[in-house]
Short mmCIF file of C-alpha atoms in Angstrom, two decimals:
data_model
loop_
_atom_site.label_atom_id
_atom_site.label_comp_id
_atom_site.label_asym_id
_atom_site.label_seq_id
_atom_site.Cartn_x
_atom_site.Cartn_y
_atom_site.Cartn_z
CA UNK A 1 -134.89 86.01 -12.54
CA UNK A 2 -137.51 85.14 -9.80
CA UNK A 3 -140.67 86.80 -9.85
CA UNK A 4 -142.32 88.38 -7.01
CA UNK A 5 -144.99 85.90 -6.67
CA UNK A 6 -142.68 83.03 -6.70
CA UNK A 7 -140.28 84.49 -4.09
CA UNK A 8 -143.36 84.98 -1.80
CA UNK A 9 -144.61 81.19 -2.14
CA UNK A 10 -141.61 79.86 -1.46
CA UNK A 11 -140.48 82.04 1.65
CA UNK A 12 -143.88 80.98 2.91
CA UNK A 13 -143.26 77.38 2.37
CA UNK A 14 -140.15 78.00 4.22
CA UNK A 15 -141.86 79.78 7.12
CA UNK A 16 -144.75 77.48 7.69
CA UNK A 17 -141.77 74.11 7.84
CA UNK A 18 -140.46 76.29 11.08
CA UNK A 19 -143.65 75.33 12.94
CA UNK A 20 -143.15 72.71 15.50
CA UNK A 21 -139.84 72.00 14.07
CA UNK A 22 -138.02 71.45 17.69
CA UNK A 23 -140.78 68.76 18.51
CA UNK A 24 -139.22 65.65 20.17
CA UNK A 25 -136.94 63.38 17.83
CA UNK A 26 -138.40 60.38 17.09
CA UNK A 27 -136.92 56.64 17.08
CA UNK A 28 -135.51 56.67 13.16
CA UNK A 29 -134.25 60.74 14.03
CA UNK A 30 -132.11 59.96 17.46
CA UNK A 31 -130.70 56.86 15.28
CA UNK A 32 -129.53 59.67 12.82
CA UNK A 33 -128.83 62.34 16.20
CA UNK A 34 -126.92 59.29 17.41
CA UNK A 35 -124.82 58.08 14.77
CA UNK A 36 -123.54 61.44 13.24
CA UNK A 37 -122.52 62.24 17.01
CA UNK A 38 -120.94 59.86 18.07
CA UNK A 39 -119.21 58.05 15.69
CA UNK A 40 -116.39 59.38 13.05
CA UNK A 41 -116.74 59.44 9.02
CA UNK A 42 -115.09 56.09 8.95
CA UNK A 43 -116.93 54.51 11.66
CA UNK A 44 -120.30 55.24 10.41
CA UNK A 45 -118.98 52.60 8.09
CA UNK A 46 -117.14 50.07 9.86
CA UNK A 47 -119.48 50.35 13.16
CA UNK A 48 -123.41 51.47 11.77
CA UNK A 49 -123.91 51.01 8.54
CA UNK A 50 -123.21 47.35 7.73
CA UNK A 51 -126.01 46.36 10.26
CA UNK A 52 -128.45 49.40 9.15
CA UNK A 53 -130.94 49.21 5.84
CA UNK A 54 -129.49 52.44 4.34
CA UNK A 55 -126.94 53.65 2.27
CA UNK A 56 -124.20 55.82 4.40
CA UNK A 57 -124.07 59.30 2.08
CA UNK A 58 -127.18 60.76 4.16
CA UNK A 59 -125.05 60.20 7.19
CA UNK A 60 -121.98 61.32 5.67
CA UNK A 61 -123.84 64.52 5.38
CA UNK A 62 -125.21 64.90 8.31
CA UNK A 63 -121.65 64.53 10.11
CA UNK A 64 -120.82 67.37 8.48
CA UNK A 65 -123.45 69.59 8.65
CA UNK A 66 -123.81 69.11 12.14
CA UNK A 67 -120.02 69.56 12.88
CA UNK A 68 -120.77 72.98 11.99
CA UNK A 69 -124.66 73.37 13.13
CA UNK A 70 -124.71 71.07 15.89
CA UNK A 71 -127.59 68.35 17.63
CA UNK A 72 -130.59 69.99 18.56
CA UNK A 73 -133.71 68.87 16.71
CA UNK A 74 -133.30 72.13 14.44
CA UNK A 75 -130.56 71.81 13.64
CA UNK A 76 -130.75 68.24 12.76
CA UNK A 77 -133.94 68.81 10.88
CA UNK A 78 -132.71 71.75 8.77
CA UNK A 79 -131.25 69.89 5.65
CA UNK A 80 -134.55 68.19 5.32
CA UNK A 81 -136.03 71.53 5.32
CA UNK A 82 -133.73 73.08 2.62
CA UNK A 83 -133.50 69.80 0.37
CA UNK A 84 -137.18 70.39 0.11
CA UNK A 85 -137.36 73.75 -0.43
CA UNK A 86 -134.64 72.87 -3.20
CA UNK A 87 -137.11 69.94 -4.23
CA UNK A 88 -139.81 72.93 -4.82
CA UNK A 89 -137.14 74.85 -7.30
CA UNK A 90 -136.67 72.15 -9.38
CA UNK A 91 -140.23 71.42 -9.82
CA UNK A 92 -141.13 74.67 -10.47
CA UNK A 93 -138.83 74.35 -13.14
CA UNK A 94 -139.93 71.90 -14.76
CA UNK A 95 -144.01 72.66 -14.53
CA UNK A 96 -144.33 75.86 -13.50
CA UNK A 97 -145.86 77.74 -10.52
CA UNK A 98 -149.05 75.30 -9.83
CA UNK A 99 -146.36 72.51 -9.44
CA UNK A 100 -144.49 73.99 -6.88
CA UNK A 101 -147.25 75.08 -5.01
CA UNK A 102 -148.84 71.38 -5.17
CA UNK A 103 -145.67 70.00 -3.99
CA UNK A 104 -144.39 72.34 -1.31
CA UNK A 105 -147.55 72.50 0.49
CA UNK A 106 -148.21 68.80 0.06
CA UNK A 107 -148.95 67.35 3.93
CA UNK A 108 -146.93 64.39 3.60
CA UNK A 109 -143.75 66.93 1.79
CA UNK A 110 -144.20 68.92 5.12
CA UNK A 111 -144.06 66.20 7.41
CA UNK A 112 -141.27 64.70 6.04
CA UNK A 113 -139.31 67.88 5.37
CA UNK A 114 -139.82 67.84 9.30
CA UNK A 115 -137.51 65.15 9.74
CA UNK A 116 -133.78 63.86 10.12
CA UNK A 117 -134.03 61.13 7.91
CA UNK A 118 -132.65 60.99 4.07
CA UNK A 119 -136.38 60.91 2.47
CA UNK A 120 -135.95 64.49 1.21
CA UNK A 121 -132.22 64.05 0.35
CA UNK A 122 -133.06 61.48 -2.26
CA UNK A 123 -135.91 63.09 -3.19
CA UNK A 124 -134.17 66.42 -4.36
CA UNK A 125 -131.64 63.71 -6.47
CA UNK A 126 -134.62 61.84 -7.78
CA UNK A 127 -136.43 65.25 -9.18
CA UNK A 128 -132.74 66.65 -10.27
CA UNK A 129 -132.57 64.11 -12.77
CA UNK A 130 -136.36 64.28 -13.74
CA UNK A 131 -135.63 67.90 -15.16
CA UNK A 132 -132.58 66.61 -16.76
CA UNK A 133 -135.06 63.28 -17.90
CA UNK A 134 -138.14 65.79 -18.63
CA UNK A 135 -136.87 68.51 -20.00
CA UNK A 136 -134.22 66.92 -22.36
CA UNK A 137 -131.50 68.00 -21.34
CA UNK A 138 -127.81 66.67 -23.01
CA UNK A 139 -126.12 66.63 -19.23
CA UNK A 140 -125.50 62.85 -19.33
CA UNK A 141 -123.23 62.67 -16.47
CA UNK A 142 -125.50 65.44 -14.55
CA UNK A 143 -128.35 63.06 -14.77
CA UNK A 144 -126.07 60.17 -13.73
CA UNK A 145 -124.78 61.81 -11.10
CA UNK A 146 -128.22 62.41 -9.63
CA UNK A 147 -129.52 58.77 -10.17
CA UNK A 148 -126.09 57.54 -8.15
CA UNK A 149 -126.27 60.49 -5.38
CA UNK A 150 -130.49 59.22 -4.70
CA UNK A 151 -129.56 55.24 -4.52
CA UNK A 152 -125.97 55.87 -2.33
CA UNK A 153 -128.59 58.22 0.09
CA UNK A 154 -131.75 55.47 -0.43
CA UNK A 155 -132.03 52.08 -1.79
CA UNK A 156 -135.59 52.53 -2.36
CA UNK A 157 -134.46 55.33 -5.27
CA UNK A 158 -134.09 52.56 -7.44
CA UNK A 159 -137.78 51.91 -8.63
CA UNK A 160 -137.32 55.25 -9.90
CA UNK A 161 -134.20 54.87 -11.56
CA UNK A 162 -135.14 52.01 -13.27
CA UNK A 163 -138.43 53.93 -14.63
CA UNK A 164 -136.38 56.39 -15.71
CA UNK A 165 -133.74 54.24 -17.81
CA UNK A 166 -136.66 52.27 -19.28
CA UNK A 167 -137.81 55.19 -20.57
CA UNK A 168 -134.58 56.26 -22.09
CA UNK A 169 -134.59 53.00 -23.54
CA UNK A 170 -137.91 52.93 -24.81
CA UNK A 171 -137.36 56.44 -26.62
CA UNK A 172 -134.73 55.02 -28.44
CA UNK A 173 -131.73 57.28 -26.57
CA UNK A 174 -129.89 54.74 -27.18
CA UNK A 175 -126.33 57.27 -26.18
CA UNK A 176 -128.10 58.49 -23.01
CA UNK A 177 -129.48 55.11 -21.81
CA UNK A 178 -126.23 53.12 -22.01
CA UNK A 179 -123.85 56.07 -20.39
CA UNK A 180 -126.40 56.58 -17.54
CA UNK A 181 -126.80 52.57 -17.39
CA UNK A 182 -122.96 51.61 -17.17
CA UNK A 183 -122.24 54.29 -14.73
CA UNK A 184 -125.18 53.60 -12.71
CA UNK A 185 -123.76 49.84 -12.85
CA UNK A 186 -120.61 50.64 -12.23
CA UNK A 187 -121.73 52.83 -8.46
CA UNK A 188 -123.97 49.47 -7.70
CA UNK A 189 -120.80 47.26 -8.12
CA UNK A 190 -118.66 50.10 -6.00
CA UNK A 191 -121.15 49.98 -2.91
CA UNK A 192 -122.52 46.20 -3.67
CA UNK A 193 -120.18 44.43 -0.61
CA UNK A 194 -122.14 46.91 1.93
CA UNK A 195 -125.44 46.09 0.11
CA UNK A 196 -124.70 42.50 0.63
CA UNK A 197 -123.65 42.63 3.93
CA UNK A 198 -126.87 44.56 4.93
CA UNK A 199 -129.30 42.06 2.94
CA UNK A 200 -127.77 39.36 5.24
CA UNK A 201 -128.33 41.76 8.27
CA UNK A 202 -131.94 42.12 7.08
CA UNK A 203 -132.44 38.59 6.66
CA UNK A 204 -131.57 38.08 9.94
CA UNK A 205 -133.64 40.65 11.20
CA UNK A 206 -136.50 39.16 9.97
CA UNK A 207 -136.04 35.77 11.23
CA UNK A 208 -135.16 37.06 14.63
CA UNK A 209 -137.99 39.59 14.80
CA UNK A 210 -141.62 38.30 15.37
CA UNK A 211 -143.65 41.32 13.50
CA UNK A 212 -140.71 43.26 11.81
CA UNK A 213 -142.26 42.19 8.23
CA UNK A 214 -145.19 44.28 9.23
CA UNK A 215 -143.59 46.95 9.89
CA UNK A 216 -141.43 46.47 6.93
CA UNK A 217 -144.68 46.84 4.59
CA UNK A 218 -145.74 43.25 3.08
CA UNK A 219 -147.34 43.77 -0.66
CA UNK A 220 -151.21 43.86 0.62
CA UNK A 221 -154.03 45.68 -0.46
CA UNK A 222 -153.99 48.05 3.10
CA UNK A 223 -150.52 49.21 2.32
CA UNK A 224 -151.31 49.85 -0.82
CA UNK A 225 -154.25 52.01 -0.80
CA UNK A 226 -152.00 53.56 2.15
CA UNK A 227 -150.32 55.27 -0.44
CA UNK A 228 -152.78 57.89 -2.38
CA UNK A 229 -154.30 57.91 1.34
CA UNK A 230 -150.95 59.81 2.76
CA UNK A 231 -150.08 61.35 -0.92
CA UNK A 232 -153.43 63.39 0.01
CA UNK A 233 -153.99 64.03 3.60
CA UNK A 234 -150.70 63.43 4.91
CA UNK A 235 -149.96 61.52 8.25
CA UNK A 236 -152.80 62.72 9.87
CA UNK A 237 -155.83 60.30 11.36
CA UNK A 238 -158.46 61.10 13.51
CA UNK A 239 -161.86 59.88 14.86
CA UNK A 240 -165.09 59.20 14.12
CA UNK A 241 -163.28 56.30 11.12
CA UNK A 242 -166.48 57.53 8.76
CA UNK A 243 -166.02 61.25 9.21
CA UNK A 244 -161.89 60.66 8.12
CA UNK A 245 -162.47 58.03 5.69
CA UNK A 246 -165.26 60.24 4.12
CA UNK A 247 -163.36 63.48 3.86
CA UNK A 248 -160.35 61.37 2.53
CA UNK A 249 -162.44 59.52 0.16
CA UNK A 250 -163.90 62.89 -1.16
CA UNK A 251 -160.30 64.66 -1.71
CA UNK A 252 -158.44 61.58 -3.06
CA UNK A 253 -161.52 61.54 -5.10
CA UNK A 254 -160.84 65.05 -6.56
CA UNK A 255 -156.97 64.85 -6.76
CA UNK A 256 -157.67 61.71 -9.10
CA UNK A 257 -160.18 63.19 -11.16
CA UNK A 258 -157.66 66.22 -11.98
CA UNK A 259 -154.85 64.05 -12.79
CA UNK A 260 -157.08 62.08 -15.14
CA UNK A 261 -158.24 65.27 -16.61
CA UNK A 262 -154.97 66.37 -17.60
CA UNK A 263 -153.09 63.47 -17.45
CA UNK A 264 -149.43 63.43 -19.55
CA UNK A 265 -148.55 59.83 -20.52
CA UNK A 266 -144.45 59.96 -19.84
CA UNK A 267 -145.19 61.61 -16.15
CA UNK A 268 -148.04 59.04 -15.44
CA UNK A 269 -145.82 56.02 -16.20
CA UNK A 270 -143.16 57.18 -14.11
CA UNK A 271 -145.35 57.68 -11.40
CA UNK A 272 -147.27 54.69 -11.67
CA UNK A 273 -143.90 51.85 -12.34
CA UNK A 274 -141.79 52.47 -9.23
CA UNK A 275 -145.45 51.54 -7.72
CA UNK A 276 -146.09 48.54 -9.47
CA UNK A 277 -142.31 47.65 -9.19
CA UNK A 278 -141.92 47.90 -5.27
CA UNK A 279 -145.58 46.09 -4.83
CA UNK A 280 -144.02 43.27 -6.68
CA UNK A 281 -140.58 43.23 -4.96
CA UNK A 282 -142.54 43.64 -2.01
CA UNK A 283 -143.69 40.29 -2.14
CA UNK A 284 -140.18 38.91 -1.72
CA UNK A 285 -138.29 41.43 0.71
CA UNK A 286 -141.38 43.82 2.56
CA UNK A 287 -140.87 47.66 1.85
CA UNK A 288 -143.94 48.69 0.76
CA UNK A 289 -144.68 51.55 2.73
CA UNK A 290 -146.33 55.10 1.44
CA UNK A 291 -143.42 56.80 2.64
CA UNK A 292 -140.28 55.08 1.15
CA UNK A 293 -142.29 56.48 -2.28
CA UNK A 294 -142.16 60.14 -1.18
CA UNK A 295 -140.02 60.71 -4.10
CA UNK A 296 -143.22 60.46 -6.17
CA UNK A 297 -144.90 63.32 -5.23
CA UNK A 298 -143.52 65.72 -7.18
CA UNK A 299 -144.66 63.57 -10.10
CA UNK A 300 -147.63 63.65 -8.65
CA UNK A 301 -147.75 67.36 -8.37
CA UNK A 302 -147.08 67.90 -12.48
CA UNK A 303 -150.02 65.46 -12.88
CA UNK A 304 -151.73 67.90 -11.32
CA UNK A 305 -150.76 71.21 -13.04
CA UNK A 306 -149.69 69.63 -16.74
CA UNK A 307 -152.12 71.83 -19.34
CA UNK A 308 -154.52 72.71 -16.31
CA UNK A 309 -154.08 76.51 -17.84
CA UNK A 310 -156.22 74.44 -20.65
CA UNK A 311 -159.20 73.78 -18.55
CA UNK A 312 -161.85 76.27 -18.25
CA UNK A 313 -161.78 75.87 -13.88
CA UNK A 314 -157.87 76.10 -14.18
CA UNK A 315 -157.53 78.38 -11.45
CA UNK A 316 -160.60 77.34 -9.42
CA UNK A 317 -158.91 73.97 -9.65
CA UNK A 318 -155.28 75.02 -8.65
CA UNK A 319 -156.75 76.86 -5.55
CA UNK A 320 -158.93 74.25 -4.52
CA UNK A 321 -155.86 71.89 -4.67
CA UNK A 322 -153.78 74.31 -3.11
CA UNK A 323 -155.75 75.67 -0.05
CA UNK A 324 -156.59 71.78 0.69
CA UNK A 325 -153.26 70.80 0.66
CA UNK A 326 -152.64 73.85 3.14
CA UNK A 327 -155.14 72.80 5.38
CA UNK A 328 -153.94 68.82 5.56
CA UNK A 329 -150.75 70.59 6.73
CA UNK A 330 -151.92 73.13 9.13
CA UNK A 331 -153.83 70.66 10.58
CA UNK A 332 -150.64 68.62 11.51
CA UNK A 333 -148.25 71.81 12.09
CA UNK A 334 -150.92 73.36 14.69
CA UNK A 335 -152.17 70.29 16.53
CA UNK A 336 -149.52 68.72 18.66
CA UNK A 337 -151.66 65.62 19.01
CA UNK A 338 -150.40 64.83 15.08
CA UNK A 339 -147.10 65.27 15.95
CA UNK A 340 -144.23 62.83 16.40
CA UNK A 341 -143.74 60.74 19.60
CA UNK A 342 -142.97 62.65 22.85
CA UNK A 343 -139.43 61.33 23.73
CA UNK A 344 -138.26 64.29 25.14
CA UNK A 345 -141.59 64.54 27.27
CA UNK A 346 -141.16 60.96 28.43
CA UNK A 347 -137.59 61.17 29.59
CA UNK A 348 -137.94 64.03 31.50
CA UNK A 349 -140.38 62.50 33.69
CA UNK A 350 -138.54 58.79 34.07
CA UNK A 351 -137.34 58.30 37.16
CA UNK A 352 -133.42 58.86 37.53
CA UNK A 353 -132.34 56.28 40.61
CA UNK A 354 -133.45 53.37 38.91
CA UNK A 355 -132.82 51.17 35.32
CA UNK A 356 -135.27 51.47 32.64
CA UNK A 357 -135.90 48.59 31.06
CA UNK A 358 -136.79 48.49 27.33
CA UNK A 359 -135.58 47.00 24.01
CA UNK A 360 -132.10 48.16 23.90
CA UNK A 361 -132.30 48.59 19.92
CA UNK A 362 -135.05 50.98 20.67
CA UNK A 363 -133.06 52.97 22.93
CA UNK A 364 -131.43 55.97 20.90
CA UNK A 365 -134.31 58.86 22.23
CA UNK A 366 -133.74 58.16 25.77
CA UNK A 367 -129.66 58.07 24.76
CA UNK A 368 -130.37 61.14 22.83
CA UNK A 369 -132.22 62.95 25.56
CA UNK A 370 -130.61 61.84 28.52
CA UNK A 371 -127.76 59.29 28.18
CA UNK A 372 -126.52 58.78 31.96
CA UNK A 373 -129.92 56.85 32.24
CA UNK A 374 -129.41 53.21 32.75
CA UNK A 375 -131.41 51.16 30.13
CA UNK A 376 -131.21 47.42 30.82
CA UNK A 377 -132.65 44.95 28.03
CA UNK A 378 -136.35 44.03 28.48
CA UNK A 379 -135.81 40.03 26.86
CA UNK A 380 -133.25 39.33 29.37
CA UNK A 381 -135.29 41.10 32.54
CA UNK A 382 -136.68 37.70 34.03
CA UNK A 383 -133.02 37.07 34.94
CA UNK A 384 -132.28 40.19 36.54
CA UNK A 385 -135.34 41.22 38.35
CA UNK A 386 -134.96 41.40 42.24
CA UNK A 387 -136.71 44.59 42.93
CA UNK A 388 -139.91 45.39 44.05
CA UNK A 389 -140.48 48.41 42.01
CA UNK A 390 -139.33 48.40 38.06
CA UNK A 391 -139.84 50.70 35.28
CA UNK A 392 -140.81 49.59 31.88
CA UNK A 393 -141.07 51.28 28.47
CA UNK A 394 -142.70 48.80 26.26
CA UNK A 395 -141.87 50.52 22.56
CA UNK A 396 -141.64 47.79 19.92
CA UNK A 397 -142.31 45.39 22.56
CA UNK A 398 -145.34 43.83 19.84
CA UNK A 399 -142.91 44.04 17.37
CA UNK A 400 -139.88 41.85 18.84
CA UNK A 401 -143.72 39.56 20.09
CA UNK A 402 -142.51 39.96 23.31
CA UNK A 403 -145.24 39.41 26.08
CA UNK A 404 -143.73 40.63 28.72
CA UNK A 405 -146.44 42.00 30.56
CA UNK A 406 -147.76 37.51 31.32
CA UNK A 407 -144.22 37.54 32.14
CA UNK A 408 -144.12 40.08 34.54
CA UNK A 409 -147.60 39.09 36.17
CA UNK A 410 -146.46 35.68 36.51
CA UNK A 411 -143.45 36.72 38.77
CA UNK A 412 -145.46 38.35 40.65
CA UNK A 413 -145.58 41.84 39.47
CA UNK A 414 -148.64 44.42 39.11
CA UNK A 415 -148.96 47.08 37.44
CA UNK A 416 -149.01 50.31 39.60
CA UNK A 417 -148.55 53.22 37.16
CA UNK A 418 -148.94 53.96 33.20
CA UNK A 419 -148.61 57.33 31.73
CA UNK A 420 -148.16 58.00 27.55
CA UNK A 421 -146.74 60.94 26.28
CA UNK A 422 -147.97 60.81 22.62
CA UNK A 423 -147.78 57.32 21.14
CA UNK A 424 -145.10 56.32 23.87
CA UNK A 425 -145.55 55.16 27.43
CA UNK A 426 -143.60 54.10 30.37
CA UNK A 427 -144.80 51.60 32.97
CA UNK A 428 -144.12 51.03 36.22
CA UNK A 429 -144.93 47.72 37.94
CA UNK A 430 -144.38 46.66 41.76
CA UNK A 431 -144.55 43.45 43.14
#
């Protein structure tokens, strides 16, 4: 039975995730808006996943759910919402109140439990078989179940995983390690021909794509240090670069020296491994980026409450920890200038008698928000332009190292207009 206090935390935590929840859909969320809409259970398949990076069960989902629920940004946002609400239970059973609290008011938690993408889906499978891992429980296939459930929603899962067999393995549960391993091994060989076919896509990808490496997250010391950066603070940034890097540097500083004041050996190693293990792979296929580790944090939240009660400032400590966290997320919830990029702003104001030309992969917000617009591939414009007046958007234009803009100026063109609506801008150039 649920106590009072617990009920209350948790409706808040709910409550505060319904701020700014309709904000525009970003690129990765209108791929998801996209897919699930237009495309049936056996197409996401056979049409979408073999040339995505993802597993399909996140999409599987999210056909169903919003068969019933439908497309608006709610709506397609909701499962995040719950999955990390259920996230919260789960920690707070396995470490109590402070853990919950540490998690479910985390800034980067609430960002992401913002969004249509799987990151809190395989989270919630990742921490259902920590309690089974943690708390010793005899469910064998329960914990399988969860370890196969987080890798068919997110191939990144498996740094975890493979901390958590290791450990089975170095306990000496010998039963539990080879039951979990062969069925594990067994749902790898089952999905393995999609895996393959996407490594090839990826491959390709990368070849074909200038910067896409960077954005993929090469193993460097900046993507790195990335990661207790937005464990902390979230996805917020702001200027003056001192003031942010100071206050950062002062509550990373804090959050470290708790965890090394009560820090439990078995949760610190399987914390610390899927880091070391995806820096590493990282150096051979690029992935290291803070957010495809999100599944940590609720390690990273029993670091921070495991025998606090012990410490003389235990409750100092927890509210410090708590009310910080709180205020990281407030700051993004309240301040629209933190929030994602303004799609639905920007198509609105696009100009409706004339093509739009952009990178066509690029393309799902302005499909998602307005799909009788005609977008027309940016690469391909210096055989199609014959107007005086065109419209550009220039999103992932860097990425694909397109220089358009030479291109444009040497046909001729100038550029007449710009206007940004939050980390994405249209153009419009006349000759």
């Amino acid at each position: 039975m649920l106590n009072k206090k617990i009920v209350l935390i948790f409706v808040f935590a709910f409550l505060i995730r319904l701020i700014a929840l309709n904000q525009s859909l970003w690129l990765d969320e209108a791929v998801t808006a996209n897919v699930v809409k237009n495309l049936e259970l056996s197409q996401i398949i056979s049409k979408f996943s073999l040339n995505d990076f993802h597993p399909p069960l996140y999409y599987f989902f999210m056909k169903l759910w919003t068969n019933f629920f439908g497309y608006s940004e709610v709506a397609l946002r909701m499962p995040s919402v719950l999955f990390s609400l259920l996230t919260g239970y789960v920690v707070y059973l396995i470490g109590g109140v402070w853990s919950a609290v540490f998690f479910l008011f985390n800034p980067l938690i609430i960002y992401y439990s913002q969004e249509a993408r799987m990151y809190m889906m395989a989270t919630f499978f990742l921490t259902g078989g920590l309690y089974c891992l943690l708390k010793k429980s005899k469910k064998i296939f329960l914990f399988s179940l969860f370890l196969i459930l987080s890798f068919y929603t997110f191939y990144g899962s498996i740094f975890l995983i493979v901390a958590m067999l290791l450990y089975l393995l170095f306990k000496k549960q010998y039963k539990y390690f080879f039951v979990s391993f062969f069925l594990f091994l067994f749902s790898f060989i089952l999905i393995s021909p999609l895996l393959y076919q996407q490594f090839l896509h990826s491959k390709i990808s990368l070849a074909q794509v200038t910067n896409w490496s960077r954005v993929l997250g090469k193993s460097n010391i900046k993507n790195l240090l990335l990661i207790p950066i937005k464990f902390s603070i979230g996805r917020i940034s702001f200027y003056p670069k001192w003031l942010y890097w100071g206050i950062a540097g002062i509550w990373i500083g804090f959050i470290l020296f708790t965890i090394k004041t009560v820090l439990n050996k078995t949760v610190f190693y399987l914390f610390i491994f899927p880091l070391v293990l995806g820096f590493l792979v990282s150096f051979f296929t690029p992935m290291l980026q803070y957010f495809r580790f999100i599944y940590l944090i609720p390690l990273m939240s029993l670091l921070l409450s495991i025998n606090l009660q012990n410490l003389a400032s235990y409750n100092l400590r927890g509210w410090i920890l708590a009310v910080g966290f709180l205020i990281f997320s407030l700051v993004y919830l309240l301040n629209p200038a933190f929030h994602r990029e303004d799609w639905k702003s920007l198509t609105k104001s696009l100009p409706k008698n004339r093509p739009i030309y952009m990178i066509k992969a690029s393309s799902d917000p302005i499909k998602y928000y307005n799909d009788k617009l005609i977008i027309k591939e940016l690469r391909m414009m210096d055989y199609e332009l014959r107007k005086k007046e065109i419209v550009i958007i220039s999103y992932t234009a860097n990425i694909y190292g397109l220089d358009y803009k030479n291109d444009l100026r040497k046909m001729g063109y100038k550029l007449k207009k710009e206007v940004s609506f939050r980390e994405v801008t249209y153009e419009q150039w006349t000759k």
